[in-house]
Amino acid sequence: MHTNIVTCTAPVNIAVIKYWGKKDEKLHIPLNSSLSASLDQKDLKTTTSVVAGTDFTEDELWLNGKKENVESKRIQNVLRLIREGSTVEWKDDPNYKLRIVSTNNFPTAAGLASSASGYCCLVYALAQLYGCRSDLSAIARLGSGSACRSMYGGWVAWEMGRDHESSVAVQVADEKHWPEVQILVCVVSDVQKHTSSSDGMQQSVRTSKLLADRAENIVPKRMEEMKQAILTRDFHTFADLTMKDSDSFHACCADTQPPIYYMNNVSHHIVSLVQSYNKKVGSNKVAYTYDAGPNAVLYIADEKHMVEMLKLLHIYFNPSEGVQRERPFFDNEYLLAKMSTLDEQSLVDGLQVEKRPDALKYILHTKPGPGPQISQDHLISL
Amino acid sequence: MHTNIVTCTAPVNIAVIKYWGKKDEKLHIPLNSSLSASLDQKDLKTTTSVVAGTDFTEDELWLNGKKENVESKRIQNVLRLIREGSTVEWKDDPNYKLRIVSTNNFPTAAGLASSASGYCCLVYALAQLYGCRSDLSAIARLGSGSACRSMYGGWVAWEMGRDHESSVAVQVADEKHWPEVQILVCVVSDVQKHTSSSDGMQQSVRTSKLLADRAENIVPKRMEEMKQAILTRDFHTFADLTMKDSDSFHACCADTQPPIYYMNNVSHHIVSLVQSYNKKVGSNKVAYTYDAGPNAVLYIADEKHMVEMLKLLHIYFNPSEGVQRERPFFDNEYLLAKMSTLDEQSLVDGLQVEKRPDALKYILHTKPGPGPQISQDHLISL
């Protein structure tokens, strides 16, 4: 005997005010509030199917085709809270075992944090299965801090709060609020070994004197300005705050002992290109932001400027012909056609940037999108 | 008719507590106090000859064989203050014109700030010529902030002060105080265009929120700890503070809008090597520090560990055979012989660092040394 299969999808999110450092390691209460956009699931998503049955011998968790340890503290914390908020009769019946299967539709090599969409999707799916009425963003937070922000679509704040109940995500504006905004994910070729976010932020909390100043004095004001910029669709200010916050986060990493460098020479190069482009067009039409890795995520004011930036990325990081690739450099035919109508010379005029062929592996295009969804495309068949 | 020719030499200095940001742009009053060692003039120095004569038609300044503008504000400020403190009769006689000739014995490409030794040497030589009794470090500071620290040998603090008279250098300990300390200057190959220190610090003061915190809350305590570490010859603590301060300075650069990146991938690589080596030997025997460029300066506890680090730099950045070089990778025969006796395998055992051939251009070896000297090797013959 088994329950219905529940399948859900959940978005990746990219922060524009960064989460770095926990006040409470166990409860994942952050040092500061943060804010992100959830990305369109047409382009990037996690899909998770869950089912409980009396005919399974044990709880099982499969991620991207690989069996994972369901006994991990993060998973067990999530399960405990889902059961506490559950309304189904069988919730504490030991005869019911879980089967969980999860996949991502985006390459791991993209360096996009899959833990956010992964834990969000797991919590959302389990909550449907168990009829759980609790705040799901708080439960997802116990899986992975930033997962709470994937619980909503559009623009989402994670209010730091003081305890489990108050450290939750809230939607600032949904995905229809600012439809012009475009996103390019620039995947950098030269991937070195990196300090994990979780280890890195612990080291920063312990050793960076600048991080405390950031969390206490800089981010609170910036959060309010950022919400205002989003609500009034003021892209110039939004971009200014986004770049400042990314820079301040990486400054705290560089101030950590031993220092942590997530950005490399190519990341720095993209920063120059964005700065140079914004200067040329006379206001911020593009904002860069970097998570715990060298890949750039560019938020762009509208399609016109996105296509220009896309062309510039092709010009400055032009992929060599005949190089074997795991996937095409860029494969959106509609945008490639738009790009081809632009004049290269007038685009690069006045930009003081050097070319760096093959420094990018590929580029993904996406937009802000909705929150978790229920799906009928089950990953489990019984 | 002309005066005697006066020739002086002055040292380069490398800060271990960094100067970044001015409180007063005109008087070069810094945001925070700083501390450096003056380097041995056998290895790195500026030489300056000065003479005044009634048979010259105009003031002339020659730097490294190139005629420079003597009317610059910095030079004129220096001359005005030297004359104000002067005791010679001809000091305000318009018939006396100056001839100044200055050279550096180190390559400009070494990325070592030549303005510190240059302005220090100019002020010291002019002071001899004019019989000036003022505090020479304050006058050198008006030429270039960090030049004031070259006015003494050994370990030198620049106390920020409040005005022209109180913002001066003081010697913490002379060059004989800690004779074990060794220095390696690692010149990085890939030199990109950089923001000048002067422009960079102005941008940081204007835009970095972390810089104010650094100057007000972090450096004052660190200055006291650093003096204590030097006075007690506590290398482990000295190294810890040196690395933290370099990291904090570069963190403020990364927090500047637009962000400034002086360190590149090779600089980051050297940081890893130093961290990994210190971990292996069980305490800090090496400290890295980076000025406004990618080159690493390594302060090392003693000759034994310096030779080990030198060998490691040869191993990890091993220069390819047959590559044309402007100068040898490393040319101290005594140290090369010492290096050759070390076993490579036991040195690299346990170090988690990748090799990066040809990422360094060359390495210079030096030590802390004395302050400005009077010389008889004149650069001017009349």
PDB file of C-alpha atoms in Angstrom, chain B residues 14-212:
ATOM      1  CA  ILE B  14      57.225  47.820   2.305  1.00  0.00           C
ATOM      2  CA  ALA B  15      54.322  48.312   4.681  1.00  0.00           C
ATOM      3  CA  VAL B  16      53.065  45.549   6.963  1.00  0.00           C
ATOM      4  CA  ILE B  17      50.213  47.809   8.148  1.00  0.00           C
ATOM      5  CA  LYS B  18      48.961  49.476   4.990  1.00  0.00           C
ATOM      6  CA  TYR B  19      48.333  53.120   4.232  1.00  0.00           C
ATOM      7  CA  TRP B  20      45.110  53.463   2.209  1.00  0.00           C
ATOM      8  CA  GLY B  21      43.106  56.647   2.139  1.00  0.00           C
ATOM      9  CA  LYS B  22      43.703  60.275   3.026  1.00  0.00           C
ATOM     10  CA  LYS B  23      41.800  62.329   5.566  1.00  0.00           C
ATOM     11  CA  ASP B  24      43.314  65.493   4.065  1.00  0.00           C
ATOM     12  CA  GLU B  25      44.144  65.331   0.365  1.00  0.00           C
ATOM     13  CA  LYS B  26      46.290  68.459   0.397  1.00  0.00           C
ATOM     14  CA  LEU B  27      48.401  67.725   3.473  1.00  0.00           C
ATOM     15  CA  HIS B  28      48.488  63.942   2.892  1.00  0.00           C
ATOM     16  CA  ILE B  29      47.106  63.233   6.356  1.00  0.00           C
ATOM     17  CA  PRO B  30      46.171  59.532   6.225  1.00  0.00           C
ATOM     18  CA  LEU B  31      42.987  57.815   7.411  1.00  0.00           C
ATOM     19  CA  ASN B  32      45.066  55.514   9.598  1.00  0.00           C
ATOM     20  CA  SER B  33      48.594  55.047  10.903  1.00  0.00           C
ATOM     21  CA  SER B  34      50.811  52.549   9.069  1.00  0.00           C
ATOM     22  CA  LEU B  35      54.036  50.639   9.622  1.00  0.00           C
ATOM     23  CA  SER B  36      56.790  49.356   7.335  1.00  0.00           C
ATOM     24  CA  ALA B  37      60.305  48.039   7.109  1.00  0.00           C
ATOM     25  CA  SER B  38      62.906  49.966   5.135  1.00  0.00           C
ATOM     26  CA  LEU B  39      64.706  47.609   2.758  1.00  0.00           C
ATOM     27  CA  ASP B  40      68.460  47.174   2.461  1.00  0.00           C
ATOM     28  CA  GLN B  41      69.918  49.722   0.032  1.00  0.00           C
ATOM     29  CA  LYS B  42      72.447  47.177  -1.212  1.00  0.00           C
ATOM     30  CA  ASP B  43      69.479  45.648  -3.026  1.00  0.00           C
ATOM     31  CA  LEU B  44      67.046  48.501  -3.617  1.00  0.00           C
ATOM     32  CA  LYS B  45      67.614  52.227  -3.385  1.00  0.00           C
ATOM     33  CA  THR B  46      67.149  55.642  -4.896  1.00  0.00           C
ATOM     34  CA  THR B  47      70.223  57.879  -5.341  1.00  0.00           C
ATOM     35  CA  THR B  48      69.744  61.647  -5.678  1.00  0.00           C
ATOM     36  CA  SER B  49      72.285  64.411  -6.280  1.00  0.00           C
ATOM     37  CA  VAL B  50      71.406  68.098  -5.813  1.00  0.00           C
ATOM     38  CA  VAL B  51      73.313  71.301  -6.415  1.00  0.00           C
ATOM     39  CA  ALA B  52      72.313  74.964  -6.622  1.00  0.00           C
ATOM     40  CA  GLY B  53      74.094  77.428  -8.839  1.00  0.00           C
ATOM     41  CA  THR B  54      73.872  80.919 -10.261  1.00  0.00           C
ATOM     42  CA  ASP B  55      75.086  79.680 -13.642  1.00  0.00           C
ATOM     43  CA  PHE B  56      71.987  77.474 -14.253  1.00  0.00           C
ATOM     44  CA  THR B  57      69.158  79.055 -16.238  1.00  0.00           C
ATOM     45  CA  GLU B  58      66.295  77.205 -14.505  1.00  0.00           C
ATOM     46  CA  ASP B  59      65.482  74.553 -11.902  1.00  0.00           C
ATOM     47  CA  GLU B  60      65.893  71.109 -13.473  1.00  0.00           C
ATOM     48  CA  LEU B  61      64.820  67.652 -12.281  1.00  0.00           C
ATOM     49  CA  TRP B  62      66.066  64.490 -13.964  1.00  0.00           C
ATOM     50  CA  LEU B  63      64.561  61.118 -12.944  1.00  0.00           C
ATOM     51  CA  ASN B  64      66.164  57.979 -14.360  1.00  0.00           C
ATOM     52  CA  GLY B  65      67.579  59.975 -17.271  1.00  0.00           C
ATOM     53  CA  LYS B  66      64.308  61.738 -18.092  1.00  0.00           C
ATOM     54  CA  LYS B  67      63.623  65.414 -17.499  1.00  0.00           C
ATOM     55  CA  GLU B  68      60.578  65.878 -15.265  1.00  0.00           C
ATOM     56  CA  ASN B  69      58.340  68.809 -14.434  1.00  0.00           C
ATOM     57  CA  VAL B  70      59.798  70.646 -11.456  1.00  0.00           C
ATOM     58  CA  GLU B  71      56.692  72.832 -11.256  1.00  0.00           C
ATOM     59  CA  SER B  72      54.483  70.008  -9.994  1.00  0.00           C
ATOM     60  CA  LYS B  73      52.590  70.808  -6.805  1.00  0.00           C
ATOM     61  CA  ARG B  74      54.285  68.010  -4.890  1.00  0.00           C
ATOM     62  CA  ILE B  75      57.794  69.187  -5.759  1.00  0.00           C
ATOM     63  CA  GLN B  76      56.944  72.840  -5.118  1.00  0.00           C
ATOM     64  CA  ASN B  77      55.440  72.032  -1.701  1.00  0.00           C
ATOM     65  CA  VAL B  78      58.607  70.137  -0.768  1.00  0.00           C
ATOM     66  CA  LEU B  79      60.854  73.006  -1.926  1.00  0.00           C
ATOM     67  CA  ARG B  80      58.820  75.621  -0.088  1.00  0.00           C
ATOM     68  CA  LEU B  81      59.070  73.774   3.233  1.00  0.00           C
ATOM     69  CA  ILE B  82      62.764  73.013   2.798  1.00  0.00           C
ATOM     70  CA  ARG B  83      63.398  76.723   2.222  1.00  0.00           C
ATOM     71  CA  GLU B  84      61.239  77.666   5.219  1.00  0.00           C
ATOM     72  CA  GLY B  85      63.404  75.498   7.455  1.00  0.00           C
ATOM     73  CA  SER B  86      66.623  76.514   5.754  1.00  0.00           C
ATOM     74  CA  THR B  87      69.572  78.192   7.446  1.00  0.00           C
ATOM     75  CA  VAL B  88      71.617  79.105   4.341  1.00  0.00           C
ATOM     76  CA  GLU B  89      71.944  82.679   3.191  1.00  0.00           C
ATOM     77  CA  TRP B  90      71.176  82.094  -0.496  1.00  0.00           C
ATOM     78  CA  LYS B  91      67.963  80.169   0.150  1.00  0.00           C
ATOM     79  CA  ASP B  92      65.640  82.836  -1.272  1.00  0.00           C
ATOM     80  CA  ASP B  93      68.073  84.298  -3.796  1.00  0.00           C
ATOM     81  CA  PRO B  94      66.332  83.927  -7.173  1.00  0.00           C
ATOM     82  CA  ASN B  95      69.712  83.689  -8.916  1.00  0.00           C
ATOM     83  CA  TYR B  96      70.289  80.268  -7.429  1.00  0.00           C
ATOM     84  CA  LYS B  97      68.707  77.562  -9.573  1.00  0.00           C
ATOM     85  CA  LEU B  98      68.561  73.886  -8.659  1.00  0.00           C
ATOM     86  CA  ARG B  99      69.801  70.874 -10.554  1.00  0.00           C
ATOM     87  CA  ILE B 100      68.423  67.564  -9.251  1.00  0.00           C
ATOM     88  CA  VAL B 101      69.358  64.155 -10.683  1.00  0.00           C
ATOM     89  CA  SER B 102      67.874  60.941  -9.357  1.00  0.00           C
ATOM     90  CA  THR B 103      68.098  57.222 -10.269  1.00  0.00           C
ATOM     91  CA  ASN B 104      66.777  53.935  -8.917  1.00  0.00           C
ATOM     92  CA  ASN B 105      68.903  50.790  -8.854  1.00  0.00           C
ATOM     93  CA  PHE B 106      65.822  48.582  -9.169  1.00  0.00           C
ATOM     94  CA  PRO B 107      63.692  47.890 -12.242  1.00  0.00           C
ATOM     95  CA  THR B 108      60.494  49.924 -12.473  1.00  0.00           C
ATOM     96  CA  ALA B 109      58.828  46.713 -13.592  1.00  0.00           C
ATOM     97  CA  ALA B 110      59.406  45.289 -10.117  1.00  0.00           C
ATOM     98  CA  GLY B 111      56.243  47.165  -9.200  1.00  0.00           C
ATOM     99  CA  LEU B 112      57.918  48.555  -6.104  1.00  0.00           C
ATOM    100  CA  ALA B 113      56.709  52.025  -5.314  1.00  0.00           C
ATOM    101  CA  SER B 114      59.624  54.224  -6.340  1.00  0.00           C
ATOM    102  CA  SER B 115      57.829  57.359  -5.146  1.00  0.00           C
ATOM    103  CA  ALA B 116      58.564  56.536  -1.472  1.00  0.00           C
ATOM    104  CA  SER B 117      62.327  56.178  -1.843  1.00  0.00           C
ATOM    105  CA  GLY B 118      62.320  58.916  -4.503  1.00  0.00           C
ATOM    106  CA  TYR B 119      60.657  61.682  -2.462  1.00  0.00           C
ATOM    107  CA  CYS B 120      62.464  60.631   0.701  1.00  0.00           C
ATOM    108  CA  CYS B 121      65.803  60.866  -1.063  1.00  0.00           C
ATOM    109  CA  LEU B 122      64.955  64.206  -2.660  1.00  0.00           C
ATOM    110  CA  VAL B 123      63.960  65.722   0.674  1.00  0.00           C
ATOM    111  CA  TYR B 124      66.974  64.284   2.484  1.00  0.00           C
ATOM    112  CA  ALA B 125      69.393  65.612  -0.139  1.00  0.00           C
ATOM    113  CA  LEU B 126      67.760  69.051  -0.353  1.00  0.00           C
ATOM    114  CA  ALA B 127      67.778  69.264   3.455  1.00  0.00           C
ATOM    115  CA  GLN B 128      71.555  68.761   3.469  1.00  0.00           C
ATOM    116  CA  LEU B 129      71.991  71.347   0.748  1.00  0.00           C
ATOM    117  CA  TYR B 130      69.777  73.933   2.438  1.00  0.00           C
ATOM    118  CA  GLY B 131      70.730  73.093   6.037  1.00  0.00           C
ATOM    119  CA  CYS B 132      67.068  72.483   6.794  1.00  0.00           C
ATOM    120  CA  ARG B 133      66.242  71.697  10.426  1.00  0.00           C
ATOM    121  CA  SER B 134      62.534  70.750  10.062  1.00  0.00           C
ATOM    122  CA  ASP B 135      61.127  67.246  10.541  1.00  0.00           C
ATOM    123  CA  LEU B 136      62.087  65.732   7.209  1.00  0.00           C
ATOM    124  CA  SER B 137      59.544  62.917   7.370  1.00  0.00           C
ATOM    125  CA  ALA B 138      56.724  65.488   7.377  1.00  0.00           C
ATOM    126  CA  ILE B 139      58.194  67.206   4.324  1.00  0.00           C
ATOM    127  CA  ALA B 140      58.685  63.886   2.492  1.00  0.00           C
ATOM    128  CA  ARG B 141      55.037  63.070   3.302  1.00  0.00           C
ATOM    129  CA  LEU B 142      53.977  66.077   1.186  1.00  0.00           C
ATOM    130  CA  GLY B 143      55.847  64.538  -1.744  1.00  0.00           C
ATOM    131  CA  SER B 144      54.261  61.116  -1.382  1.00  0.00           C
ATOM    132  CA  GLY B 145      52.564  59.850   1.768  1.00  0.00           C
ATOM    133  CA  SER B 146      54.528  56.665   2.279  1.00  0.00           C
ATOM    134  CA  ALA B 147      57.840  58.473   1.557  1.00  0.00           C
ATOM    135  CA  CYS B 148      57.885  59.639   5.183  1.00  0.00           C
ATOM    136  CA  ARG B 149      58.487  56.051   6.321  1.00  0.00           C
ATOM    137  CA  SER B 150      61.672  55.769   4.217  1.00  0.00           C
ATOM    138  CA  MET B 151      63.210  58.547   6.327  1.00  0.00           C
ATOM    139  CA  TYR B 152      64.324  55.975   8.930  1.00  0.00           C
ATOM    140  CA  GLY B 153      65.900  52.547   8.801  1.00  0.00           C
ATOM    141  CA  GLY B 154      64.517  49.334  10.256  1.00  0.00           C
ATOM    142  CA  TRP B 155      60.902  49.308  11.441  1.00  0.00           C
ATOM    143  CA  VAL B 156      59.079  52.592  11.004  1.00  0.00           C
ATOM    144  CA  ALA B 157      55.619  53.792  12.011  1.00  0.00           C
ATOM    145  CA  TRP B 158      53.859  56.655  10.276  1.00  0.00           C
ATOM    146  CA  GLU B 159      51.705  58.118  13.038  1.00  0.00           C
ATOM    147  CA  MET B 160      48.675  59.580  11.301  1.00  0.00           C
ATOM    148  CA  GLY B 161      48.514  62.726  13.447  1.00  0.00           C
ATOM    149  CA  ARG B 162      46.101  65.590  13.001  1.00  0.00           C
ATOM    150  CA  ASP B 163      48.022  68.178  10.992  1.00  0.00           C
ATOM    151  CA  HIS B 164      51.268  68.773   9.106  1.00  0.00           C
ATOM    152  CA  GLU B 165      53.429  68.817  12.234  1.00  0.00           C
ATOM    153  CA  SER B 166      51.956  65.731  13.895  1.00  0.00           C
ATOM    154  CA  SER B 167      51.690  63.428  10.865  1.00  0.00           C
ATOM    155  CA  VAL B 168      55.259  62.103  10.954  1.00  0.00           C
ATOM    156  CA  ALA B 169      57.304  58.920  10.837  1.00  0.00           C
ATOM    157  CA  VAL B 170      58.957  57.501  13.945  1.00  0.00           C
ATOM    158  CA  GLN B 171      61.375  54.624  14.204  1.00  0.00           C
ATOM    159  CA  VAL B 172      59.947  51.658  16.138  1.00  0.00           C
ATOM    160  CA  ALA B 173      63.212  49.696  16.039  1.00  0.00           C
ATOM    161  CA  ASP B 174      66.340  50.026  13.940  1.00  0.00           C
ATOM    162  CA  GLU B 175      67.618  47.590  11.335  1.00  0.00           C
ATOM    163  CA  LYS B 176      69.842  45.775  13.838  1.00  0.00           C
ATOM    164  CA  HIS B 177      66.970  44.977  16.188  1.00  0.00           C
ATOM    165  CA  TRP B 178      65.717  41.878  14.355  1.00  0.00           C
ATOM    166  CA  PRO B 179      68.540  40.687  12.096  1.00  0.00           C
ATOM    167  CA  GLU B 180      67.007  37.260  11.370  1.00  0.00           C
ATOM    168  CA  VAL B 181      64.161  38.653   9.266  1.00  0.00           C
ATOM    169  CA  GLN B 182      64.449  38.015   5.506  1.00  0.00           C
ATOM    170  CA  ILE B 183      62.488  39.383   2.575  1.00  0.00           C
ATOM    171  CA  LEU B 184      61.671  37.929  -0.851  1.00  0.00           C
ATOM    172  CA  VAL B 185      60.074  40.116  -3.509  1.00  0.00           C
ATOM    173  CA  CYS B 186      58.178  37.900  -5.986  1.00  0.00           C
ATOM    174  CA  VAL B 187      57.613  39.747  -9.255  1.00  0.00           C
ATOM    175  CA  VAL B 188      54.549  38.383 -11.071  1.00  0.00           C
ATOM    176  CA  SER B 189      54.675  37.935 -14.856  1.00  0.00           C
ATOM    177  CA  ASP B 190      51.211  38.899 -15.910  1.00  0.00           C
ATOM    178  CA  VAL B 191      51.164  42.635 -15.370  1.00  0.00           C
ATOM    179  CA  GLN B 192      47.921  44.349 -16.294  1.00  0.00           C
ATOM    180  CA  LYS B 193      47.091  47.999 -16.173  1.00  0.00           C
ATOM    181  CA  HIS B 194      46.410  49.104 -12.609  1.00  0.00           C
ATOM    182  CA  THR B 195      44.620  51.924 -10.876  1.00  0.00           C
ATOM    183  CA  SER B 196      47.295  54.189  -9.363  1.00  0.00           C
ATOM    184  CA  SER B 197      47.465  54.132  -5.559  1.00  0.00           C
ATOM    185  CA  SER B 198      46.620  57.770  -5.450  1.00  0.00           C
ATOM    186  CA  ASP B 199      43.452  57.401  -7.556  1.00  0.00           C
ATOM    187  CA  GLY B 200      42.571  54.067  -5.961  1.00  0.00           C
ATOM    188  CA  MET B 201      42.621  55.362  -2.424  1.00  0.00           C
ATOM    189  CA  GLN B 202      40.499  58.368  -3.359  1.00  0.00           C
ATOM    190  CA  GLN B 203      37.900  56.043  -4.877  1.00  0.00           C
ATOM    191  CA  SER B 204      37.973  53.822  -1.778  1.00  0.00           C
ATOM    192  CA  VAL B 205      37.532  56.745   0.598  1.00  0.00           C
ATOM    193  CA  ARG B 206      34.560  57.906  -1.462  1.00  0.00           C
ATOM    194  CA  THR B 207      32.816  54.563  -1.964  1.00  0.00           C
ATOM    195  CA  SER B 208      33.962  51.773   0.362  1.00  0.00           C
ATOM    196  CA  LYS B 209      31.885  51.461   3.512  1.00  0.00           C
ATOM    197  CA  LEU B 210      34.293  48.865   4.860  1.00  0.00           C
ATOM    198  CA  LEU B 211      37.292  51.234   4.631  1.00  0.00           C
ATOM    199  CA  ALA B 212      35.967  53.550   7.335  1.00  0.00           C
TER     200      ALA B 212
END
